[in-house]
Short mmCIF file of C-alpha atoms in Angstrom, two decimals:
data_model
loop_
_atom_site.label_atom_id
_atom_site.label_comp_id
_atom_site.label_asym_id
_atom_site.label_seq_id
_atom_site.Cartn_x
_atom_site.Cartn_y
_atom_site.Cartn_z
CA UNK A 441 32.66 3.63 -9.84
CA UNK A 442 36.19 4.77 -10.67
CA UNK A 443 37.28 3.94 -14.11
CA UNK A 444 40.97 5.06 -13.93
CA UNK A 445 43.62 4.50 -11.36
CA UNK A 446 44.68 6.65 -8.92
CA UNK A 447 47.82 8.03 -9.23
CA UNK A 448 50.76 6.38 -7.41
CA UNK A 449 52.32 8.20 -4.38
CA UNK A 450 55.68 8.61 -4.11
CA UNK A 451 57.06 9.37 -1.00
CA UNK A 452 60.85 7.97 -0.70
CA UNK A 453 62.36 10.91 -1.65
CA UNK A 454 61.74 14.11 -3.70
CA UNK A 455 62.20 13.87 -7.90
CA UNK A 456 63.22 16.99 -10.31
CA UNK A 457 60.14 17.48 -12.34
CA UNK A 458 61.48 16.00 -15.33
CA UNK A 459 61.50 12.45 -13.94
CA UNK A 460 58.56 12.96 -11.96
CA UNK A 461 56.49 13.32 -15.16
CA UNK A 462 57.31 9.48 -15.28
CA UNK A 463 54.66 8.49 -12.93
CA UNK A 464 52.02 9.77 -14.54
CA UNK A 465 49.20 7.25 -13.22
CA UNK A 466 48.50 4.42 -15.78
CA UNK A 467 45.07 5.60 -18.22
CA UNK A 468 45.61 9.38 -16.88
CA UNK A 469 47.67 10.50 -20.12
CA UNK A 470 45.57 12.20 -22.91
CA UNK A 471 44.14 10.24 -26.04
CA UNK A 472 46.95 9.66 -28.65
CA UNK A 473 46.10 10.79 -32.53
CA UNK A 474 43.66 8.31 -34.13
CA UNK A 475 45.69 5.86 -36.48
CA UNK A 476 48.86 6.64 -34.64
CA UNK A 477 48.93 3.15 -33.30
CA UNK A 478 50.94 0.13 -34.53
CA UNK A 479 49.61 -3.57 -35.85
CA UNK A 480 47.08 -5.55 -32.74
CA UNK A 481 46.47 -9.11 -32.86
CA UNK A 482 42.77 -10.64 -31.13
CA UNK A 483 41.98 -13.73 -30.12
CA UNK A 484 38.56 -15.79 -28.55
CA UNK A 485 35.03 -16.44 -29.57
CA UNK A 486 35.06 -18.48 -32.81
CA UNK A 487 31.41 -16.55 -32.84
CA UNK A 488 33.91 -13.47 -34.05
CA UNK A 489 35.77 -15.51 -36.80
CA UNK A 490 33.46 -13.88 -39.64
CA UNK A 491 32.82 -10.87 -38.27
CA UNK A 492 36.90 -10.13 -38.08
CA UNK A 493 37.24 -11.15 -41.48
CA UNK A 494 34.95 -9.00 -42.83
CA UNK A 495 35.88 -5.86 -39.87
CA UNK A 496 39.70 -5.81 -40.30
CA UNK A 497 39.47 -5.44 -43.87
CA UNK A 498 37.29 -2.59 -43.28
CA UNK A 499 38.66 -0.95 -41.04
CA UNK A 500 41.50 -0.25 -43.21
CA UNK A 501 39.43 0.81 -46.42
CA UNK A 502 36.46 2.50 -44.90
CA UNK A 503 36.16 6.39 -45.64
CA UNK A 504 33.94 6.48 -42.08
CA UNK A 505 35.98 9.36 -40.05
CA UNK A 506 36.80 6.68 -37.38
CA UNK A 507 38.38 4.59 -39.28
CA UNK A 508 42.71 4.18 -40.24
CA UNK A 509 42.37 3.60 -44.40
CA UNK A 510 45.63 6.02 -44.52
CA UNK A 511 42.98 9.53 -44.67
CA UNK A 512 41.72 9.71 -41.12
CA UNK A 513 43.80 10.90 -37.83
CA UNK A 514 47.71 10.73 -38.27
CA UNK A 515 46.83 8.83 -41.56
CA UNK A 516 48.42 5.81 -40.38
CA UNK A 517 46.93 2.43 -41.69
CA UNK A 518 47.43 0.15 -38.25
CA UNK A 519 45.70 -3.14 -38.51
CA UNK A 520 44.29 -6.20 -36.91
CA UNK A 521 46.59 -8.52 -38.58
CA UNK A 522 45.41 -11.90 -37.39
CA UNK A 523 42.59 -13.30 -35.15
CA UNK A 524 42.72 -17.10 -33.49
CA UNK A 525 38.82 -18.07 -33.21
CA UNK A 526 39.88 -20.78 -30.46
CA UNK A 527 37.20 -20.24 -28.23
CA UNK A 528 36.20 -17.30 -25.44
CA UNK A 529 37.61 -19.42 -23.29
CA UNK A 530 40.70 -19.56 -25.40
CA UNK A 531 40.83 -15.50 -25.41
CA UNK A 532 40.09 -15.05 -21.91
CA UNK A 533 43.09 -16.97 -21.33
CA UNK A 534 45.24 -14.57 -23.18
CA UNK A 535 44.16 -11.83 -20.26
CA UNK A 536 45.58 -14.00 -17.75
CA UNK A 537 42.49 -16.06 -17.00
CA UNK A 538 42.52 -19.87 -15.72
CA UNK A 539 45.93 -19.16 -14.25
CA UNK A 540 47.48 -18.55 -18.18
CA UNK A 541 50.25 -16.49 -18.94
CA UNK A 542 49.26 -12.97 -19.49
CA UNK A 543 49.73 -12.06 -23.00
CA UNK A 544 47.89 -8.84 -23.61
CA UNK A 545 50.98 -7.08 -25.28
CA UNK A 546 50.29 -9.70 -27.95
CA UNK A 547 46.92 -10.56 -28.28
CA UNK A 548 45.06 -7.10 -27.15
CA UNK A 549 42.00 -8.03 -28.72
CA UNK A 550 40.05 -10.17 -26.56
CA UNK A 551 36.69 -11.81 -28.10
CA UNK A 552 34.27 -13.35 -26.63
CA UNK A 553 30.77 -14.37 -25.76
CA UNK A 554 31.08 -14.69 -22.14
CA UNK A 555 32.23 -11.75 -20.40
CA UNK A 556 34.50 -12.18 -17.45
CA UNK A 557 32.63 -13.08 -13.80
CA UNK A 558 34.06 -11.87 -10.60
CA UNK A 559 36.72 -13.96 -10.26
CA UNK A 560 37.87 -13.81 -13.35
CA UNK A 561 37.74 -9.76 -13.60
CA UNK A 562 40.09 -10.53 -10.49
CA UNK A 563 42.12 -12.37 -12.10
CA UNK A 564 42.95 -10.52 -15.13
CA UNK A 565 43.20 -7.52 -12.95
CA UNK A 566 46.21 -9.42 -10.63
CA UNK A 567 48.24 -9.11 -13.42
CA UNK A 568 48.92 -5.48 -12.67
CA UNK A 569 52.82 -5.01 -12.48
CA UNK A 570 51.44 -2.79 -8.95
CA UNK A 571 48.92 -5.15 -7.91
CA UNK A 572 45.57 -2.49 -7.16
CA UNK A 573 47.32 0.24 -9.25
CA UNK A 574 44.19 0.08 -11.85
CA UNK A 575 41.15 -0.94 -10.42
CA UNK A 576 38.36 -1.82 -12.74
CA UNK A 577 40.50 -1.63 -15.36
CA UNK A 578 38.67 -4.38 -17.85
CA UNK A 579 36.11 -3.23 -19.88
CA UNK A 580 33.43 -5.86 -21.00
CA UNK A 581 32.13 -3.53 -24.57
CA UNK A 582 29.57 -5.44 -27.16
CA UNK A 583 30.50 -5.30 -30.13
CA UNK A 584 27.59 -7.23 -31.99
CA UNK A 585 24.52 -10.18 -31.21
CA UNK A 586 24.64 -13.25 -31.91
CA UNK A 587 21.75 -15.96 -32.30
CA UNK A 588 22.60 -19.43 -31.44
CA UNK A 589 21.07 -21.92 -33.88
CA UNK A 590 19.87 -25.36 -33.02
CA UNK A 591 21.44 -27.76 -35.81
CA UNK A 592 19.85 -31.16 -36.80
CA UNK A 593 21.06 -34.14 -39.11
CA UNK A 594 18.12 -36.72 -38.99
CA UNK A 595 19.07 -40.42 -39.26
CA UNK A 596 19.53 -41.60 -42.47
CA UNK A 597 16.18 -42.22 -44.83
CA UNK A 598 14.43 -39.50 -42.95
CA UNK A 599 13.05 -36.08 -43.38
CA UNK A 600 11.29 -33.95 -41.20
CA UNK A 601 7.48 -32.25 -41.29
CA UNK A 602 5.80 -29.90 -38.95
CA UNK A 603 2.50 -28.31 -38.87
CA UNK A 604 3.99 -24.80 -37.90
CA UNK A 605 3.42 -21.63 -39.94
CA UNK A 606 6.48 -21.53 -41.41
CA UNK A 607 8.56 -24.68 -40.02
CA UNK A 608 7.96 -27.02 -43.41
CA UNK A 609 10.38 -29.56 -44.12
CA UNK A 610 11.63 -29.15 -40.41
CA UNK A 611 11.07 -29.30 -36.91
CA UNK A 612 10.27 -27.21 -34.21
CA UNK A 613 11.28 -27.67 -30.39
CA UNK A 614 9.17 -25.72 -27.64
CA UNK A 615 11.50 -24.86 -24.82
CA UNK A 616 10.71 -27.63 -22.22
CA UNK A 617 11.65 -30.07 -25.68
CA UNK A 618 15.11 -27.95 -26.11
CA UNK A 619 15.93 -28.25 -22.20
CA UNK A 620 15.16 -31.43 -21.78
CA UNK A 621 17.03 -32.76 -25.01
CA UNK A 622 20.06 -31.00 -23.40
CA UNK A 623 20.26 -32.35 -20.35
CA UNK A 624 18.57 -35.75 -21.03
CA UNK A 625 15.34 -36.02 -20.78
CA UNK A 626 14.90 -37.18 -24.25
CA UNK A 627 17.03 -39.09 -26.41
CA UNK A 628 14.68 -40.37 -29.43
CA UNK A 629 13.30 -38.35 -31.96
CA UNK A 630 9.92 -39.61 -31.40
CA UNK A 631 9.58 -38.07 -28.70
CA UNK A 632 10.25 -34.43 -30.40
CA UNK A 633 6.13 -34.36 -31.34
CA UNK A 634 4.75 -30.68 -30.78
CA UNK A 635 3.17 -28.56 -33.32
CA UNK A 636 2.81 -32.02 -35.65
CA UNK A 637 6.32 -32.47 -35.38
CA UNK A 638 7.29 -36.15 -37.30
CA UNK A 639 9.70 -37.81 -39.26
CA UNK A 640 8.89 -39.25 -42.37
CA UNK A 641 10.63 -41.81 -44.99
CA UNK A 642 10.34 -45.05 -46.17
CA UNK A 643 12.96 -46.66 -44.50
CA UNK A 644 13.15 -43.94 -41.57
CA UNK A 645 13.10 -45.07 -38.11
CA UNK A 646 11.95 -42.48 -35.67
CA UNK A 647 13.03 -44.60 -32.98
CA UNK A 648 16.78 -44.05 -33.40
CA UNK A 649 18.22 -42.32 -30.19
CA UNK A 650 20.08 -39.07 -31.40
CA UNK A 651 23.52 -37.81 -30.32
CA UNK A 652 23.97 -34.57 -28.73
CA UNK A 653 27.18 -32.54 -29.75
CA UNK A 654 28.67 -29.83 -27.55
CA UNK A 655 31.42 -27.66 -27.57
CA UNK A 656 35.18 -29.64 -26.91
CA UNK A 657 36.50 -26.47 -25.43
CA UNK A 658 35.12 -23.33 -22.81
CA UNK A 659 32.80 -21.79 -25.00
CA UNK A 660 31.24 -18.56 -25.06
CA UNK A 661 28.18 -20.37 -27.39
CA UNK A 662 28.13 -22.88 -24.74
CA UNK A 663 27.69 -19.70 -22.08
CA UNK A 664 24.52 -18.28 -23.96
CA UNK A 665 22.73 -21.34 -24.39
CA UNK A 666 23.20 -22.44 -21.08
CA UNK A 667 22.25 -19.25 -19.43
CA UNK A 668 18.74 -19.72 -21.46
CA UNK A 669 18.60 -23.55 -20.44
CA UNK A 670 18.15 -22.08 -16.88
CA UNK A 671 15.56 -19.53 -17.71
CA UNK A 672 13.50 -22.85 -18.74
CA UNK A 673 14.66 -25.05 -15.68
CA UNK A 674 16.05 -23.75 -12.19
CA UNK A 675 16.91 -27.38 -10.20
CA UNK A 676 20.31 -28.40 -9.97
CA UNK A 677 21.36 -31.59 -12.53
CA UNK A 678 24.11 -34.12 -12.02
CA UNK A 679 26.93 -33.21 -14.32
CA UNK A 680 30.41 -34.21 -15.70
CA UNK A 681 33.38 -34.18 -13.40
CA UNK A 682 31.10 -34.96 -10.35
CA UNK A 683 29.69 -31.68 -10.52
CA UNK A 684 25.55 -30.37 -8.79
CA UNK A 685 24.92 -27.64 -10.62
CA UNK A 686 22.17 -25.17 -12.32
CA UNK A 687 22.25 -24.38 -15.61
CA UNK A 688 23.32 -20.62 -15.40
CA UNK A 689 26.31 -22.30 -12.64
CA UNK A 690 26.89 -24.66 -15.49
CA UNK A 691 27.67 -21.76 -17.93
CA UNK A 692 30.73 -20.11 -16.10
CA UNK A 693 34.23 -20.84 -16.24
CA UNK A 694 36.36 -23.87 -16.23
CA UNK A 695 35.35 -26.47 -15.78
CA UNK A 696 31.80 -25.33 -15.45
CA UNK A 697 31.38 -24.38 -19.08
CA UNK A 698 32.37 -27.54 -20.56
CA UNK A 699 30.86 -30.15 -18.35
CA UNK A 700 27.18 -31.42 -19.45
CA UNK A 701 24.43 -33.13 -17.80
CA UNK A 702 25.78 -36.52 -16.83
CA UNK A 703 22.03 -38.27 -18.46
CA UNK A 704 23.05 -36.46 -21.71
CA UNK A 705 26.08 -38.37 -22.34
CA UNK A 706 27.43 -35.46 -24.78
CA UNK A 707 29.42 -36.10 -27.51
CA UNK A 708 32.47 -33.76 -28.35
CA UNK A 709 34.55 -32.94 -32.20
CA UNK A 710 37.99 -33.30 -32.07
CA UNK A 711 38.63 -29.93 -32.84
CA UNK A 712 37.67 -26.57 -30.91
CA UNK A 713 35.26 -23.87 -32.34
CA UNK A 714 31.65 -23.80 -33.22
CA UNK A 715 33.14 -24.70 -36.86
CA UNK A 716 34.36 -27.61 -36.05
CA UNK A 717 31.07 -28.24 -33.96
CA UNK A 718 28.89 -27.49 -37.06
CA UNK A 719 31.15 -30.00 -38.93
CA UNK A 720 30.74 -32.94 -36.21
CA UNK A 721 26.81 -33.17 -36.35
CA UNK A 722 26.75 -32.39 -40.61
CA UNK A 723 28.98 -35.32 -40.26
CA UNK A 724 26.76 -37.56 -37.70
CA UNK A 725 23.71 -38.77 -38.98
CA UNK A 726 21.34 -38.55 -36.05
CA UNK A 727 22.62 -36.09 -34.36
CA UNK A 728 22.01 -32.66 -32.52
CA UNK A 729 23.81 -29.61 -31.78
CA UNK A 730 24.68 -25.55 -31.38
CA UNK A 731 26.35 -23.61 -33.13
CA UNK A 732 26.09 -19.83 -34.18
CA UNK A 733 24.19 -18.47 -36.80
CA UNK A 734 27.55 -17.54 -39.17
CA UNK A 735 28.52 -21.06 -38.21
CA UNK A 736 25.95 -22.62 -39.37
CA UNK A 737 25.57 -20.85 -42.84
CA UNK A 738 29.11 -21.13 -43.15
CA UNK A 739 29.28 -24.49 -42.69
CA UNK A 740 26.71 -25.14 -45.62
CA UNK A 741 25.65 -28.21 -44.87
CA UNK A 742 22.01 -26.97 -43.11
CA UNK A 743 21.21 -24.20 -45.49
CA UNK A 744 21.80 -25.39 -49.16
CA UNK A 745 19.76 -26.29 -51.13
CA UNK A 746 19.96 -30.14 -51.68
CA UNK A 747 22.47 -30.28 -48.98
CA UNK A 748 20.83 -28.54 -46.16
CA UNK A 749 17.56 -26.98 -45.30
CA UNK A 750 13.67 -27.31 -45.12
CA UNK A 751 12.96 -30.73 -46.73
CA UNK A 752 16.06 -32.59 -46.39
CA UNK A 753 18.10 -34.22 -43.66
CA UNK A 754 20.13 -31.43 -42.15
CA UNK A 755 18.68 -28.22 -40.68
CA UNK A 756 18.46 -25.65 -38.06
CA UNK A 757 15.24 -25.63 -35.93
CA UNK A 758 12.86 -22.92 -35.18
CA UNK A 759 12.35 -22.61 -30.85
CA UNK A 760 9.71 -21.24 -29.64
CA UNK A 761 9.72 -17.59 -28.30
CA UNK A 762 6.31 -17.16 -26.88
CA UNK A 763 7.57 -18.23 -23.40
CA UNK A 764 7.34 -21.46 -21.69
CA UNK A 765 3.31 -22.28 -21.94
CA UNK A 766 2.05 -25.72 -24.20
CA UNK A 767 -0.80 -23.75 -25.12
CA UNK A 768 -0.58 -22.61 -28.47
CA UNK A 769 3.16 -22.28 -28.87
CA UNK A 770 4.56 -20.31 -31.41
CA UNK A 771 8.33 -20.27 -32.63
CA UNK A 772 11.11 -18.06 -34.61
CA UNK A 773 13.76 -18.82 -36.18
CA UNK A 774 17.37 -17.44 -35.39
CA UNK A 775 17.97 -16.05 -39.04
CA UNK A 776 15.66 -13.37 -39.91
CA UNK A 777 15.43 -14.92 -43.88
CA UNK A 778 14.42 -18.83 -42.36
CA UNK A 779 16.97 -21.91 -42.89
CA UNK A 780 18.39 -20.10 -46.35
CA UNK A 781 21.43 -20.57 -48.56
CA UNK A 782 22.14 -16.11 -48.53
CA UNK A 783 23.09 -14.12 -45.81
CA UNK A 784 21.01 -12.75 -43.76
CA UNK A 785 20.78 -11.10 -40.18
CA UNK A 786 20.65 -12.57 -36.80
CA UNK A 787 16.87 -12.48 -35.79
CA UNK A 788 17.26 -10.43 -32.27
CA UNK A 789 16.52 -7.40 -33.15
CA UNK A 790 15.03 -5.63 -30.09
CA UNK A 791 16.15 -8.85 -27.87
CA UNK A 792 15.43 -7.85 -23.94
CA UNK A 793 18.03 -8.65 -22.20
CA UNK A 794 17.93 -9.74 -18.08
CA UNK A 795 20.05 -11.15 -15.66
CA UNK A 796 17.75 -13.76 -16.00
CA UNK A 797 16.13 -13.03 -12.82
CA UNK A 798 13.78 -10.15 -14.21
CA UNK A 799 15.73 -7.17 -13.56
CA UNK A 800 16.71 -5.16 -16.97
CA UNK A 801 20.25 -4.79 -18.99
CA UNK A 802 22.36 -3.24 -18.98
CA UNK A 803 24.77 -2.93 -16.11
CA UNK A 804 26.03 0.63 -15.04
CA UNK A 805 29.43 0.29 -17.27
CA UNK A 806 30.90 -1.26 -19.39
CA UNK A 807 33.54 -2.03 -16.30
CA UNK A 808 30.91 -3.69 -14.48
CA UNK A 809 29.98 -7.62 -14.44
CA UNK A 810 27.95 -8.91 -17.80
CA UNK A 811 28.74 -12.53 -17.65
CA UNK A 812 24.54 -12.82 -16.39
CA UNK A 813 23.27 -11.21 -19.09
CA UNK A 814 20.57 -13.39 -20.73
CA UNK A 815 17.32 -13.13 -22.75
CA UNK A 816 13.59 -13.57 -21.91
CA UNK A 817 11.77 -16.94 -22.70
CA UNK A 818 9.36 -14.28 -24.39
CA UNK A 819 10.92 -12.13 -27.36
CA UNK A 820 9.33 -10.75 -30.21
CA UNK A 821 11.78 -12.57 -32.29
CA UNK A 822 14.52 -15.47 -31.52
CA UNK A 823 15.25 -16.32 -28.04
CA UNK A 824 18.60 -17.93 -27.96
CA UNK A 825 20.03 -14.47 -28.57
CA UNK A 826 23.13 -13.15 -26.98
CA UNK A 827 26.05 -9.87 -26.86
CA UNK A 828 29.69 -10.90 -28.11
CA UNK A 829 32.58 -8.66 -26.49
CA UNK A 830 35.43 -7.27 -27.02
CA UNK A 831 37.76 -7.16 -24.08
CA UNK A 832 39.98 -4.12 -23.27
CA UNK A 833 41.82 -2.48 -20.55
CA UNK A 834 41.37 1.24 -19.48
CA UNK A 835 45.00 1.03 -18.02
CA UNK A 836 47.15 -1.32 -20.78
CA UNK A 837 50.49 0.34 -18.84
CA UNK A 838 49.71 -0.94 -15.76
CA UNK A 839 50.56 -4.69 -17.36
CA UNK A 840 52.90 -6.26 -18.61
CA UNK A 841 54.39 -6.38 -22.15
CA UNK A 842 52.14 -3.70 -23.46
CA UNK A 843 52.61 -0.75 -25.52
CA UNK A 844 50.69 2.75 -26.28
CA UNK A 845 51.00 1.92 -29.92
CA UNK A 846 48.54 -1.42 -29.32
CA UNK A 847 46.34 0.41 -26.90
CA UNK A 848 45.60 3.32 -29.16
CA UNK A 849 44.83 0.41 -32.00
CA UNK A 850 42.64 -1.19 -29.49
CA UNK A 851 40.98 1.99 -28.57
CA UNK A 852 40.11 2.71 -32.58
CA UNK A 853 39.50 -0.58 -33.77
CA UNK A 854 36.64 -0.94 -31.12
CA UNK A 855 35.11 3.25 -31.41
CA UNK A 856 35.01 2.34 -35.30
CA UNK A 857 33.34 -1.39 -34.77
CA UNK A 858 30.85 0.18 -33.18
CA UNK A 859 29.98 2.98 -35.13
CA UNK A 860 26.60 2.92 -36.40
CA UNK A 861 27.09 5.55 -39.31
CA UNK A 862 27.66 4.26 -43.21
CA UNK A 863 31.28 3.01 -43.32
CA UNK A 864 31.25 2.06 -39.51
CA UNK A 865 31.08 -1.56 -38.20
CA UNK A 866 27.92 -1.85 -37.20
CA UNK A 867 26.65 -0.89 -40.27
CA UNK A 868 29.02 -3.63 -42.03
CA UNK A 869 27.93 -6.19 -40.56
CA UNK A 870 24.19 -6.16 -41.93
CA UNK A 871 23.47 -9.23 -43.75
CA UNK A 872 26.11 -11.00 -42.37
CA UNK A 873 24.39 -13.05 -40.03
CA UNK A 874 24.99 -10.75 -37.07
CA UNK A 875 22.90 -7.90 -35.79
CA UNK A 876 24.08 -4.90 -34.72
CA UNK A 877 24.40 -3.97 -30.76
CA UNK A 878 20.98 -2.70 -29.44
CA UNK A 879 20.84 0.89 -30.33
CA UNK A 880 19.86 1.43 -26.48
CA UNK A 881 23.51 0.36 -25.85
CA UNK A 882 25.94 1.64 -28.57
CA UNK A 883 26.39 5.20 -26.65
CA UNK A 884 27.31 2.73 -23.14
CA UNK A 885 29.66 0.52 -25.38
CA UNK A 886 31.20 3.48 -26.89
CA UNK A 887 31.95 5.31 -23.97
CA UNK A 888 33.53 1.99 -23.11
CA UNK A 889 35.42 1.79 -26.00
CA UNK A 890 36.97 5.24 -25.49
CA UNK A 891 37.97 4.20 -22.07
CA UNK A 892 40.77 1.88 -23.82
CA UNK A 893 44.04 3.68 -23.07
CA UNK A 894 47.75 3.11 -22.20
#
């Protein structure tokens, strides 16, 4: 597949040389100097929100040779200077997806957890000031996995007990449990009951029907968790908005992504984010939700001690990752330290990813389709596992309102996030709750990466 536009042909009359250098096909001019570049601004995937904070202070510090602390390249210090977690459906928008304005020249960096389908590759693409002039321009490059913790806040009185190595003071869902809780099947806590699963308290009543909390806006948590739901069910469920859908057609798009099982009768925050999600069910007694890992911690309500964790009301679950069989289950839990007050990493390491119909990740390039990329209902480790993305174009001239000076930021801001060397971003962002991009990928994202041009 081409990754660079052809040049444009131009045929009306015949230009001196000087002014013919003009129309020098969008992507086709050579790399500009490393931290030569001028200030970017990202938007998306609340999933990113930490990682961000801790990158683009990095990236301007960092003596690793592909980063801009003022020593490497033209010594220029350009920066990410602000990112708006709003969603990936929120970021997506700023490439010109759901019909939004296209706003690339401002917001270059694109996160998010759900990588564009076909139609919206399309659509990003149509905003080409010469529609066609720069074909598979977007490039869909992980950055980083995430694991996507299942958060709990028992009703009031109660605490929670399992017999499962491990899963004290908690509980533990198998994955027929976690789909069926999501689109409906159950509704009490009672009927939560493998591995010894029970609540316990004096004045608990296991009886109390729970609340289930999803995402208010398109989400790309929502994407990864639904993707999994389907590995666990295939039929097609009655959902919001008069929609028949699977789970994995549930997962794309508007208004796909944010419409539930109707028999699930969701419950939403006020606010958008997987913050603001985390904050809803600490805030719910008897309640249930998703959220990722760095949300969760962040959040602190499900991990301290006396506030969170093993033993009292609050909690994230451990989900079983020895496929879908009842016989002799065994679970993991989505932080490789268990439901802890410090840091940690996501627990994916070695994840295989599908497109959940058995055929192996990844795609061919990074300008190729990723939005079905899924895990296994088998890992060695956590399940609900997933890539986050950072968006870029391999032409940013062929659209409107962009600059070289952003696209060479782009370009350097997503080489160094990915570099797995000390001082590089992958390396960074151990023990923060992340886990670095399978190692069988980094040299495919990379080359990605270095596709980002004017």
């Amino acid at each position: 597949m081409s990754l660079v536009s052809a040049r444009r042909i131009i045929t009306a009359c015949v230009l001196p040389a000087a002014a013919a250098a003009m129309f020098v096909a969008p992507g086709a001019a050579s790399a500009a100097q490393q931290c030569s570049g001028e200030n970017i601004k990202g938007a998306g995937a609340s999933t990113q929100k930490l990682l961000h904070e801790l990158w683009k202070v990095q990236f301007n510090t960092s003596t690793n040779k592909k980063a801009c602390s003022g020593t490497q390249g033209s010594k220029g210090k350009p920066a990410l200077t602000e990112y708006q977690p709003e969603g990936s459906g929120f970021g997506l928008e700023k490439y010109g997806v759901n019909g939004h304005a296209f706003e690339a020249g401002t917001f270059s960096y694109v996160g998010t957890d759900e990588a564009p389908n076909k139609k919206q590759k399309e659509e990003i693409e149509g905003n080409e000031t010469v529609k066609g002039s720069a074909p598979e321009s977007v490039q869909s490059i992980p950055v980083a996995q995430v694991a996507i913790t299942i958060i709990m806040h028992l009703p009031t009185g109660c605490t929670a007990t399992s017999t499962a190595p491990g899963a004290a003071g908690r509980l533990v869902l198998n994955n027929t449990t976690l789909e069926s809780i999501f689109k409906g099947g159950i509704k009490k806590w009672s009927e939560i009951k493998e591995s010894g699963d029970k609540l316990e308290g004096g004045s608990c009543n296991a009886e109390t029907p729970f609340k289930v909390f999803v995402r208010k806006d398109e989400s790309g948590t929502t994407h990864i968790i639904k993707k999994y739901l389907g590995l666990i069910d295939g039929g097609v469920l009655a959902a919001e908005g008069g929609l028949n859908a699977t789970w994995p057609e549930l997962s794309e798009g508007k208004p796909n992504n944010t419409s539930w099982p109707t028999a699930t009768a969701v419950e939403r925050p006020t606010a958008n984010g997987g913050g603001a999600l985390a904050s809803a069910v600490a805030g719910a007694p008897s309640s249930i939700g998703y959220v990722a890992l760095a949300d969760a911690r962040k959040n602190g309500g499900f991990s301290k001690t006396g506030v969170g964790g093993p033993g009292t009301e609050k909690f994230w679950a451990e989900v079983q990752h020895s496929g879908l069989s009842s016989t002799k289950p065994t679970y993991a839990d989505p932080s490789t330290n268990g439901d802890a007050e410090a840091l940690a990493n996501a627990n994916c390491l070695k994840e295989k990813y599908t497109n959940g119909k058995g055929t192996r990740f990844p795609p061919a390039s990074t300008a190729a389709l990723w939005n079905e990329v899924t895990t296994e209902t088998k890992e060695s480790k956590y399940t609900i596992c997933g890539l986050t993305f950072g968006l870029g174009l391999s032409a940013f001239s062929a659209y409107p309102g962009t600059t070289s000076g952003v696209a060479t930021t782009e370009e350097n801001y997503l080489v160094w996030a990915l570099e797995p060397k000390a001082g590089g971003g992958q390396q960074l962002i151990k023990n923060h709750d992340f886990e670095p991009v399978p190692s069988s990928l980094v040299k495919e994202a990379t080359a990605g990466a270095k596709l980002v041009k004017f």
